[in-house]
């Protein structure tokens, strides 16, 4: 886990799951269970549930996020949702470029960059996801892929614009597969991301940048992942839908001497 500069963040990505009633019940459990958690907690609910979950989380420190957004502010874009609408429904955050968006919905780095600009302009905290596929890892291209995703996704900003940004390293081969990156693999990638960000926009930003790990995080592996110096939090999919597992993840225990 990070230095004092970086407050840990544990975030649940509910993906395309849960009815309204289920979302309300889980949000209540997260809100109650978050008391005494060592870091910040956030949930990324489906668009349909944002307003009811916002109501549950009102007044609590648990942050609410959308799973995606469109970069235009308004207009004839059937099916899309703008950053302003996401803010208006009560979100403080949004995911951008989750690998499922990149792969299944053809989200290019150019689109990702526009989404990041829109989120920051609207005052949302963006969680920008990056990560390599298994083929890319096996071909020793992990760093190259991360570098391109960061260079292109973060293009054209001033370092001060980027202050709210959070990055999530999510190796595609670890998402929903039960195959977690080892703590060493996660740390190696996170360190590379931090160094790349320092090269792109300076140490002042990169040293305070929170980098989350995502990919089959569970109650059993969260502590060792969070013990890594450059792992500042977790983006949790499957396990965030299970109340008890997510509560344990929120209350991770990183050894005090690990930082
Ligand atoms: P997982 O998903 O925890 O189910 O692997 C992580 C994610 O996609 O954010």
PDB file of C-alpha atoms and ligand atoms in Angstrom:
ATOM      1  CA  UNK A   1       0.000   0.000   0.000  1.00  0.00           C
ATOM      2  CA  UNK A   2       0.965   3.542  -0.642  1.00  0.00           C
ATOM      3  CA  UNK A   3       2.639   6.290   1.289  1.00  0.00           C
ATOM      4  CA  UNK A   4       0.573   8.709   3.360  1.00  0.00           C
ATOM      5  CA  UNK A   5       0.150  10.828   0.271  1.00  0.00           C
ATOM      6  CA  UNK A   6      -2.201   8.281  -1.199  1.00  0.00           C
ATOM      7  CA  UNK A   7      -5.353   7.323   0.629  1.00  0.00           C
ATOM      8  CA  UNK A   8      -6.260   3.720  -0.241  1.00  0.00           C
ATOM      9  CA  UNK A   9      -9.419   3.231  -2.291  1.00  0.00           C
ATOM     10  CA  UNK A  10     -11.485   0.055  -2.433  1.00  0.00           C
ATOM     11  CA  UNK A  11     -14.062   0.175  -5.221  1.00  0.00           C
ATOM     12  CA  UNK A  12     -16.741  -2.296  -6.281  1.00  0.00           C
ATOM     13  CA  UNK A  13     -17.694  -2.599  -9.955  1.00  0.00           C
ATOM     14  CA  UNK A  14     -21.161  -4.124 -10.093  1.00  0.00           C
ATOM     15  CA  UNK A  15     -21.096  -4.407 -13.909  1.00  0.00           C
ATOM     16  CA  UNK A  16     -24.460  -5.425 -15.471  1.00  0.00           C
ATOM     17  CA  UNK A  17     -25.821  -7.007 -12.295  1.00  0.00           C
ATOM     18  CA  UNK A  18     -28.508  -6.315  -9.679  1.00  0.00           C
ATOM     19  CA  UNK A  19     -32.098  -5.140  -9.693  1.00  0.00           C
ATOM     20  CA  UNK A  20     -33.045  -1.910  -7.955  1.00  0.00           C
ATOM     21  CA  UNK A  21     -33.984  -3.739  -4.766  1.00  0.00           C
ATOM     22  CA  UNK A  22     -30.733  -5.714  -4.802  1.00  0.00           C
ATOM     23  CA  UNK A  23     -28.729  -2.548  -5.452  1.00  0.00           C
ATOM     24  CA  UNK A  24     -30.353  -0.756  -2.524  1.00  0.00           C
ATOM     25  CA  UNK A  25     -29.719  -3.704  -0.203  1.00  0.00           C
ATOM     26  CA  UNK A  26     -26.067  -3.993  -1.212  1.00  0.00           C
ATOM     27  CA  UNK A  27     -25.511  -0.224  -1.010  1.00  0.00           C
ATOM     28  CA  UNK A  28     -26.947  -0.219   2.518  1.00  0.00           C
ATOM     29  CA  UNK A  29     -24.628  -3.044   3.530  1.00  0.00           C
ATOM     30  CA  UNK A  30     -21.611  -1.265   2.037  1.00  0.00           C
ATOM     31  CA  UNK A  31     -22.526   1.985   3.760  1.00  0.00           C
ATOM     32  CA  UNK A  32     -22.923   0.314   7.147  1.00  0.00           C
ATOM     33  CA  UNK A  33     -19.897  -1.916   6.699  1.00  0.00           C
ATOM     34  CA  UNK A  34     -17.605   0.887   5.597  1.00  0.00           C
ATOM     35  CA  UNK A  35     -17.423   2.435   9.025  1.00  0.00           C
ATOM     36  CA  UNK A  36     -13.870   2.066  10.324  1.00  0.00           C
ATOM     37  CA  UNK A  37     -12.474   1.004   6.936  1.00  0.00           C
ATOM     38  CA  UNK A  38      -8.822   2.019   6.516  1.00  0.00           C
ATOM     39  CA  UNK A  39      -9.368   3.810   3.203  1.00  0.00           C
ATOM     40  CA  UNK A  40     -12.030   5.254   0.944  1.00  0.00           C
ATOM     41  CA  UNK A  41     -14.805   3.083  -0.446  1.00  0.00           C
ATOM     42  CA  UNK A  42     -16.709   3.484  -3.722  1.00  0.00           C
ATOM     43  CA  UNK A  43     -19.289   1.549  -5.727  1.00  0.00           C
ATOM     44  CA  UNK A  44     -19.801   1.678  -9.486  1.00  0.00           C
ATOM     45  CA  UNK A  45     -23.464   0.815  -9.947  1.00  0.00           C
ATOM     46  CA  UNK A  46     -25.326   0.234 -13.225  1.00  0.00           C
ATOM     47  CA  UNK A  47     -26.866   3.407 -14.715  1.00  0.00           C
ATOM     48  CA  UNK A  48     -30.364   2.180 -13.839  1.00  0.00           C
ATOM     49  CA  UNK A  49     -29.551   2.002 -10.128  1.00  0.00           C
ATOM     50  CA  UNK A  50     -27.528   5.202  -9.729  1.00  0.00           C
ATOM     51  CA  UNK A  51     -30.353   7.319  -8.413  1.00  0.00           C
ATOM     52  CA  UNK A  52     -31.566   4.833  -5.790  1.00  0.00           C
ATOM     53  CA  UNK A  53     -28.028   4.065  -4.657  1.00  0.00           C
ATOM     54  CA  UNK A  54     -27.265   7.805  -4.470  1.00  0.00           C
ATOM     55  CA  UNK A  55     -30.215   8.147  -2.108  1.00  0.00           C
ATOM     56  CA  UNK A  56     -28.896   5.348   0.132  1.00  0.00           C
ATOM     57  CA  UNK A  57     -25.352   6.747   0.185  1.00  0.00           C
ATOM     58  CA  UNK A  58     -26.373  10.362   0.779  1.00  0.00           C
ATOM     59  CA  UNK A  59     -24.397  11.801   3.687  1.00  0.00           C
ATOM     60  CA  UNK A  60     -22.066   8.799   3.878  1.00  0.00           C
ATOM     61  CA  UNK A  61     -18.392   8.864   2.858  1.00  0.00           C
ATOM     62  CA  UNK A  62     -18.954   5.987   0.384  1.00  0.00           C
ATOM     63  CA  UNK A  63     -18.549   7.404  -3.115  1.00  0.00           C
ATOM     64  CA  UNK A  64     -20.772   6.551  -6.051  1.00  0.00           C
ATOM     65  CA  UNK A  65     -19.594   6.099  -9.608  1.00  0.00           C
ATOM     66  CA  UNK A  66     -20.919   5.275 -13.073  1.00  0.00           C
ATOM     67  CA  UNK A  67     -19.323   2.546 -15.167  1.00  0.00           C
ATOM     68  CA  UNK A  68     -18.945   4.617 -18.330  1.00  0.00           C
ATOM     69  CA  UNK A  69     -19.904   7.936 -19.893  1.00  0.00           C
ATOM     70  CA  UNK A  70     -20.134   9.653 -23.262  1.00  0.00           C
ATOM     71  CA  UNK A  71     -17.921  12.654 -24.024  1.00  0.00           C
ATOM     72  CA  UNK A  72     -20.521  15.033 -25.506  1.00  0.00           C
ATOM     73  CA  UNK A  73     -22.432  17.218 -23.049  1.00  0.00           C
ATOM     74  CA  UNK A  74     -25.884  16.679 -24.612  1.00  0.00           C
ATOM     75  CA  UNK A  75     -27.566  16.049 -27.954  1.00  0.00           C
ATOM     76  CA  UNK A  76     -28.887  13.334 -30.229  1.00  0.00           C
ATOM     77  CA  UNK A  77     -26.828  10.391 -28.916  1.00  0.00           C
ATOM     78  CA  UNK A  78     -29.448   7.757 -28.223  1.00  0.00           C
ATOM     79  CA  UNK A  79     -28.468   5.401 -25.457  1.00  0.00           C
ATOM     80  CA  UNK A  80     -25.536   7.457 -24.196  1.00  0.00           C
ATOM     81  CA  UNK A  81     -25.118   9.236 -20.849  1.00  0.00           C
ATOM     82  CA  UNK A  82     -23.105  12.433 -20.350  1.00  0.00           C
ATOM     83  CA  UNK A  83     -20.716  13.373 -17.548  1.00  0.00           C
ATOM     84  CA  UNK A  84     -23.119  16.140 -16.495  1.00  0.00           C
ATOM     85  CA  UNK A  85     -25.988  13.649 -16.187  1.00  0.00           C
ATOM     86  CA  UNK A  86     -23.801  11.341 -14.116  1.00  0.00           C
ATOM     87  CA  UNK A  87     -22.920  14.212 -11.809  1.00  0.00           C
ATOM     88  CA  UNK A  88     -26.543  15.288 -11.632  1.00  0.00           C
ATOM     89  CA  UNK A  89     -27.737  11.851 -10.469  1.00  0.00           C
ATOM     90  CA  UNK A  90     -25.318  12.025  -7.539  1.00  0.00           C
ATOM     91  CA  UNK A  91     -22.075  10.434  -8.716  1.00  0.00           C
ATOM     92  CA  UNK A  92     -18.652  11.717  -7.745  1.00  0.00           C
ATOM     93  CA  UNK A  93     -16.747   9.234  -9.916  1.00  0.00           C
ATOM     94  CA  UNK A  94     -16.786   7.299 -13.177  1.00  0.00           C
ATOM     95  CA  UNK A  95     -14.938   4.334 -14.621  1.00  0.00           C
ATOM     96  CA  UNK A  96     -13.344   4.896 -18.003  1.00  0.00           C
ATOM     97  CA  UNK A  97     -11.957   2.311 -20.413  1.00  0.00           C
ATOM     98  CA  UNK A  98     -12.701  -0.838 -18.483  1.00  0.00           C
ATOM     99  CA  UNK A  99     -11.270  -3.709 -20.537  1.00  0.00           C
ATOM    100  CA  UNK A 100     -14.793  -4.973 -21.216  1.00  0.00           C
ATOM    101  CA  UNK A 101     -15.531  -1.590 -22.848  1.00  0.00           C
ATOM    102  CA  UNK A 102     -12.266  -1.708 -24.778  1.00  0.00           C
ATOM    103  CA  UNK A 103     -12.813  -5.270 -25.983  1.00  0.00           C
ATOM    104  CA  UNK A 104     -16.576  -5.714 -26.396  1.00  0.00           C
ATOM    105  CA  UNK A 105     -17.482  -2.134 -27.327  1.00  0.00           C
ATOM    106  CA  UNK A 106     -14.417  -1.171 -29.352  1.00  0.00           C
ATOM    107  CA  UNK A 107     -13.312   1.633 -27.131  1.00  0.00           C
ATOM    108  CA  UNK A 108     -10.136   3.092 -28.601  1.00  0.00           C
ATOM    109  CA  UNK A 109      -7.529   5.173 -26.775  1.00  0.00           C
ATOM    110  CA  UNK A 110      -8.834   8.190 -28.683  1.00  0.00           C
ATOM    111  CA  UNK A 111     -12.343   7.713 -27.280  1.00  0.00           C
ATOM    112  CA  UNK A 112     -10.879   7.057 -23.848  1.00  0.00           C
ATOM    113  CA  UNK A 113      -9.031  10.364 -24.006  1.00  0.00           C
ATOM    114  CA  UNK A 114     -12.251  12.241 -24.883  1.00  0.00           C
ATOM    115  CA  UNK A 115     -14.098  10.545 -22.039  1.00  0.00           C
ATOM    116  CA  UNK A 116     -11.352  11.475 -19.606  1.00  0.00           C
ATOM    117  CA  UNK A 117     -11.559  15.127 -20.680  1.00  0.00           C
ATOM    118  CA  UNK A 118     -15.350  15.113 -20.312  1.00  0.00           C
ATOM    119  CA  UNK A 119     -15.183  13.559 -16.844  1.00  0.00           C
ATOM    120  CA  UNK A 120     -12.578  16.022 -15.592  1.00  0.00           C
ATOM    121  CA  UNK A 121     -14.429  18.992 -17.075  1.00  0.00           C
ATOM    122  CA  UNK A 122     -17.577  17.920 -15.235  1.00  0.00           C
ATOM    123  CA  UNK A 123     -15.664  17.568 -11.960  1.00  0.00           C
ATOM    124  CA  UNK A 124     -15.901  13.780 -11.750  1.00  0.00           C
ATOM    125  CA  UNK A 125     -13.084  11.607 -10.411  1.00  0.00           C
ATOM    126  CA  UNK A 126     -12.179   9.316 -13.310  1.00  0.00           C
ATOM    127  CA  UNK A 127     -10.815   5.826 -12.757  1.00  0.00           C
ATOM    128  CA  UNK A 128      -8.897   5.104 -15.943  1.00  0.00           C
ATOM    129  CA  UNK A 129      -8.418   1.379 -16.545  1.00  0.00           C
ATOM    130  CA  UNK A 130      -5.380  -0.037 -18.306  1.00  0.00           C
ATOM    131  CA  UNK A 131      -4.107  -3.580 -18.707  1.00  0.00           C
ATOM    132  CA  UNK A 132      -2.717  -6.185 -21.069  1.00  0.00           C
ATOM    133  CA  UNK A 133      -4.287  -9.348 -22.462  1.00  0.00           C
ATOM    134  CA  UNK A 134      -2.786 -12.788 -21.913  1.00  0.00           C
ATOM    135  CA  UNK A 135      -1.407 -12.865 -25.461  1.00  0.00           C
ATOM    136  CA  UNK A 136       0.252  -9.500 -24.908  1.00  0.00           C
ATOM    137  CA  UNK A 137       1.789 -10.651 -21.623  1.00  0.00           C
ATOM    138  CA  UNK A 138       3.043 -13.867 -23.153  1.00  0.00           C
ATOM    139  CA  UNK A 139       4.582 -11.913 -26.010  1.00  0.00           C
ATOM    140  CA  UNK A 140       6.438  -9.752 -23.419  1.00  0.00           C
ATOM    141  CA  UNK A 141       4.443  -6.713 -24.513  1.00  0.00           C
ATOM    142  CA  UNK A 142       2.899  -5.776 -21.153  1.00  0.00           C
ATOM    143  CA  UNK A 143       4.910  -2.592 -20.628  1.00  0.00           C
ATOM    144  CA  UNK A 144       4.493  -1.500 -24.241  1.00  0.00           C
ATOM    145  CA  UNK A 145       0.701  -1.903 -24.003  1.00  0.00           C
ATOM    146  CA  UNK A 146       0.505  -0.022 -20.706  1.00  0.00           C
ATOM    147  CA  UNK A 147       2.726   2.725 -22.073  1.00  0.00           C
ATOM    148  CA  UNK A 148       0.532   3.244 -25.154  1.00  0.00           C
ATOM    149  CA  UNK A 149      -2.698   3.184 -23.149  1.00  0.00           C
ATOM    150  CA  UNK A 150      -1.274   5.798 -20.757  1.00  0.00           C
ATOM    151  CA  UNK A 151       0.328   8.016 -23.395  1.00  0.00           C
ATOM    152  CA  UNK A 152      -2.757   8.070 -25.593  1.00  0.00           C
ATOM    153  CA  UNK A 153      -5.368   8.113 -22.849  1.00  0.00           C
ATOM    154  CA  UNK A 154      -3.665  10.932 -20.946  1.00  0.00           C
ATOM    155  CA  UNK A 155      -2.782  13.029 -23.978  1.00  0.00           C
ATOM    156  CA  UNK A 156      -3.226  16.783 -23.993  1.00  0.00           C
ATOM    157  CA  UNK A 157      -3.718  17.638 -20.324  1.00  0.00           C
ATOM    158  CA  UNK A 158      -1.911  20.002 -17.998  1.00  0.00           C
ATOM    159  CA  UNK A 159      -0.512  18.191 -14.938  1.00  0.00           C
ATOM    160  CA  UNK A 160      -2.820  20.196 -12.681  1.00  0.00           C
ATOM    161  CA  UNK A 161      -5.893  18.969 -14.642  1.00  0.00           C
ATOM    162  CA  UNK A 162      -4.998  15.414 -13.722  1.00  0.00           C
ATOM    163  CA  UNK A 163      -5.003  15.781  -9.943  1.00  0.00           C
ATOM    164  CA  UNK A 164      -8.278  13.850  -9.417  1.00  0.00           C
ATOM    165  CA  UNK A 165      -7.356  10.940 -11.730  1.00  0.00           C
ATOM    166  CA  UNK A 166      -7.118   7.401 -10.388  1.00  0.00           C
ATOM    167  CA  UNK A 167      -5.625   4.610 -12.509  1.00  0.00           C
ATOM    168  CA  UNK A 168      -6.670   0.970 -12.287  1.00  0.00           C
ATOM    169  CA  UNK A 169      -4.256  -1.690 -13.490  1.00  0.00           C
ATOM    170  CA  UNK A 170      -6.450  -4.572 -14.597  1.00  0.00           C
ATOM    171  CA  UNK A 171      -4.649  -7.350 -16.440  1.00  0.00           C
ATOM    172  CA  UNK A 172      -7.346  -8.680 -18.754  1.00  0.00           C
ATOM    173  CA  UNK A 173      -6.323 -12.289 -18.072  1.00  0.00           C
ATOM    174  CA  UNK A 174      -7.111 -11.813 -14.385  1.00  0.00           C
ATOM    175  CA  UNK A 175     -10.586 -10.308 -14.755  1.00  0.00           C
ATOM    176  CA  UNK A 176     -13.373 -12.684 -13.803  1.00  0.00           C
ATOM    177  CA  UNK A 177     -11.060 -15.656 -14.268  1.00  0.00           C
ATOM    178  CA  UNK A 178     -10.118 -16.402 -10.671  1.00  0.00           C
ATOM    179  CA  UNK A 179      -6.512 -15.975 -11.814  1.00  0.00           C
ATOM    180  CA  UNK A 180      -5.097 -13.088  -9.795  1.00  0.00           C
ATOM    181  CA  UNK A 181      -1.823 -11.394 -10.621  1.00  0.00           C
ATOM    182  CA  UNK A 182       0.760 -12.292  -8.001  1.00  0.00           C
ATOM    183  CA  UNK A 183       1.660  -9.431  -5.664  1.00  0.00           C
ATOM    184  CA  UNK A 184       5.027  -9.195  -7.490  1.00  0.00           C
ATOM    185  CA  UNK A 185       3.374  -9.003 -10.909  1.00  0.00           C
ATOM    186  CA  UNK A 186       0.989  -6.322  -9.658  1.00  0.00           C
ATOM    187  CA  UNK A 187       3.784  -4.322  -8.033  1.00  0.00           C
ATOM    188  CA  UNK A 188       5.952  -4.508 -11.149  1.00  0.00           C
ATOM    189  CA  UNK A 189       3.138  -3.165 -13.345  1.00  0.00           C
ATOM    190  CA  UNK A 190       2.108  -0.490 -10.828  1.00  0.00           C
ATOM    191  CA  UNK A 191       5.677   0.749 -10.535  1.00  0.00           C
ATOM    192  CA  UNK A 192       5.941   0.905 -14.320  1.00  0.00           C
ATOM    193  CA  UNK A 193       2.657   2.875 -14.475  1.00  0.00           C
ATOM    194  CA  UNK A 194       3.865   5.326 -11.829  1.00  0.00           C
ATOM    195  CA  UNK A 195       7.191   5.856 -13.608  1.00  0.00           C
ATOM    196  CA  UNK A 196       5.454   6.343 -16.951  1.00  0.00           C
ATOM    197  CA  UNK A 197       3.103   8.877 -15.396  1.00  0.00           C
ATOM    198  CA  UNK A 198       6.093  10.679 -13.850  1.00  0.00           C
ATOM    199  CA  UNK A 199       7.752  10.842 -17.262  1.00  0.00           C
ATOM    200  CA  UNK A 200       4.549  12.145 -18.879  1.00  0.00           C
ATOM    201  CA  UNK A 201       3.400  14.666 -16.288  1.00  0.00           C
ATOM    202  CA  UNK A 202       5.995  14.912 -13.531  1.00  0.00           C
ATOM    203  CA  UNK A 203       6.728  13.467 -10.118  1.00  0.00           C
ATOM    204  CA  UNK A 204       4.495  15.890  -8.267  1.00  0.00           C
ATOM    205  CA  UNK A 205       1.460  14.278  -9.874  1.00  0.00           C
ATOM    206  CA  UNK A 206       2.666  10.703 -10.123  1.00  0.00           C
ATOM    207  CA  UNK A 207       3.815  10.425  -6.518  1.00  0.00           C
ATOM    208  CA  UNK A 208       0.306  11.227  -5.309  1.00  0.00           C
ATOM    209  CA  UNK A 209      -1.462   9.175  -8.014  1.00  0.00           C
ATOM    210  CA  UNK A 210      -3.570   6.304  -6.717  1.00  0.00           C
ATOM    211  CA  UNK A 211      -3.126   3.102  -8.696  1.00  0.00           C
ATOM    212  CA  UNK A 212      -5.680   0.378  -7.979  1.00  0.00           C
ATOM    213  CA  UNK A 213      -5.245  -3.289  -8.811  1.00  0.00           C
ATOM    214  CA  UNK A 214      -8.188  -5.138 -10.385  1.00  0.00           C
ATOM    215  CA  UNK A 215      -8.601  -8.750 -11.457  1.00  0.00           C
ATOM    216  CA  UNK A 216     -10.021 -11.491  -9.242  1.00  0.00           C
ATOM    217  CA  UNK A 217      -9.457  -9.608  -5.994  1.00  0.00           C
ATOM    218  CA  UNK A 218     -10.955 -11.595  -3.115  1.00  0.00           C
ATOM    219  CA  UNK A 219     -11.130 -11.504   0.662  1.00  0.00           C
ATOM    220  CA  UNK A 220      -8.264 -14.014   0.628  1.00  0.00           C
ATOM    221  CA  UNK A 221      -5.778 -12.161  -1.555  1.00  0.00           C
ATOM    222  CA  UNK A 222      -6.511  -8.493  -0.829  1.00  0.00           C
ATOM    223  CA  UNK A 223      -4.105  -8.192   2.115  1.00  0.00           C
ATOM    224  CA  UNK A 224      -1.014  -9.349   0.229  1.00  0.00           C
ATOM    225  CA  UNK A 225      -1.894  -7.193  -2.780  1.00  0.00           C
ATOM    226  CA  UNK A 226      -2.448  -4.130  -0.593  1.00  0.00           C
ATOM    227  CA  UNK A 227       0.912  -4.760   1.093  1.00  0.00           C
ATOM    228  CA  UNK A 228       2.735  -3.806  -2.122  1.00  0.00           C
ATOM    229  CA  UNK A 229       4.251  -0.302  -2.025  1.00  0.00           C
ATOM    230  CA  UNK A 230       2.635   0.847  -5.271  1.00  0.00           C
ATOM    231  CA  UNK A 231      -0.777  -0.788  -4.838  1.00  0.00           C
ATOM    232  CA  UNK A 232      -3.078   1.924  -3.510  1.00  0.00           C
ATOM    233  CA  UNK A 233      -6.378   0.121  -3.669  1.00  0.00           C
ATOM    234  CA  UNK A 234      -8.509  -2.422  -5.479  1.00  0.00           C
ATOM    235  CA  UNK A 235     -11.174  -2.429  -8.171  1.00  0.00           C
ATOM    236  CA  UNK A 236     -13.305  -5.435  -7.362  1.00  0.00           C
ATOM    237  CA  UNK A 237     -15.792  -7.097  -9.717  1.00  0.00           C
ATOM    238  CA  UNK A 238     -17.278 -10.459  -8.744  1.00  0.00           C
ATOM    239  CA  UNK A 239     -16.447 -10.240  -5.041  1.00  0.00           C
ATOM    240  CA  UNK A 240     -18.051  -6.789  -4.761  1.00  0.00           C
ATOM    241  CA  UNK A 241     -21.456  -8.396  -5.313  1.00  0.00           C
ATOM    242  CA  UNK A 242     -21.048 -10.564  -2.223  1.00  0.00           C
ATOM    243  CA  UNK A 243     -21.666  -8.501   0.857  1.00  0.00           C
ATOM    244  CA  UNK A 244     -19.406 -10.392   3.259  1.00  0.00           C
ATOM    245  CA  UNK A 245     -16.520 -10.683   0.824  1.00  0.00           C
ATOM    246  CA  UNK A 246     -16.645  -6.996  -0.054  1.00  0.00           C
ATOM    247  CA  UNK A 247     -16.821  -5.943   3.593  1.00  0.00           C
ATOM    248  CA  UNK A 248     -13.689  -7.963   4.311  1.00  0.00           C
ATOM    249  CA  UNK A 249     -11.951  -6.437   1.282  1.00  0.00           C
ATOM    250  CA  UNK A 250     -12.884  -2.920   2.457  1.00  0.00           C
ATOM    251  CA  UNK A 251     -11.279  -3.770   5.793  1.00  0.00           C
ATOM    252  CA  UNK A 252      -8.059  -5.091   4.281  1.00  0.00           C
ATOM    253  CA  UNK A 253      -5.133  -5.505   6.607  1.00  0.00           C
ATOM    254  CA  UNK A 254      -1.846  -4.386   5.160  1.00  0.00           C
ATOM    255  CA  UNK A 255       1.112  -5.100   7.430  1.00  0.00           C
ATOM    256  CA  UNK A 256       2.141  -1.865   9.125  1.00  0.00           C
ATOM    257  CA  UNK A 257       5.772  -2.258   8.070  1.00  0.00           C
ATOM    258  CA  UNK A 258       4.975  -2.822   4.414  1.00  0.00           C
ATOM    259  CA  UNK A 259       5.102   0.813   3.405  1.00  0.00           C
TER     260      UNK A 259
HETATM  261  P1  LIG B   1     -13.223  -9.336 -11.125  1.00  0.00           P
HETATM  262  O1  LIG B   1     -13.455  -8.015 -12.012  1.00  0.00           O
HETATM  263  O2  LIG B   1     -12.894  -8.876  -9.736  1.00  0.00           O
HETATM  264  O3  LIG B   1     -14.521 -10.081 -11.203  1.00  0.00           O
HETATM  265  O4  LIG B   1     -12.088 -10.066 -11.747  1.00  0.00           O
HETATM  266  C1  LIG B   1     -12.662  -6.872 -11.856  1.00  0.00           C
HETATM  267  C2  LIG B   1     -13.107  -5.805 -12.810  1.00  0.00           C
HETATM  268  O5  LIG B   1     -13.476  -6.125 -13.945  1.00  0.00           O
HETATM  269  O6  LIG B   1     -13.106  -4.594 -12.472  1.00  0.00           O
END
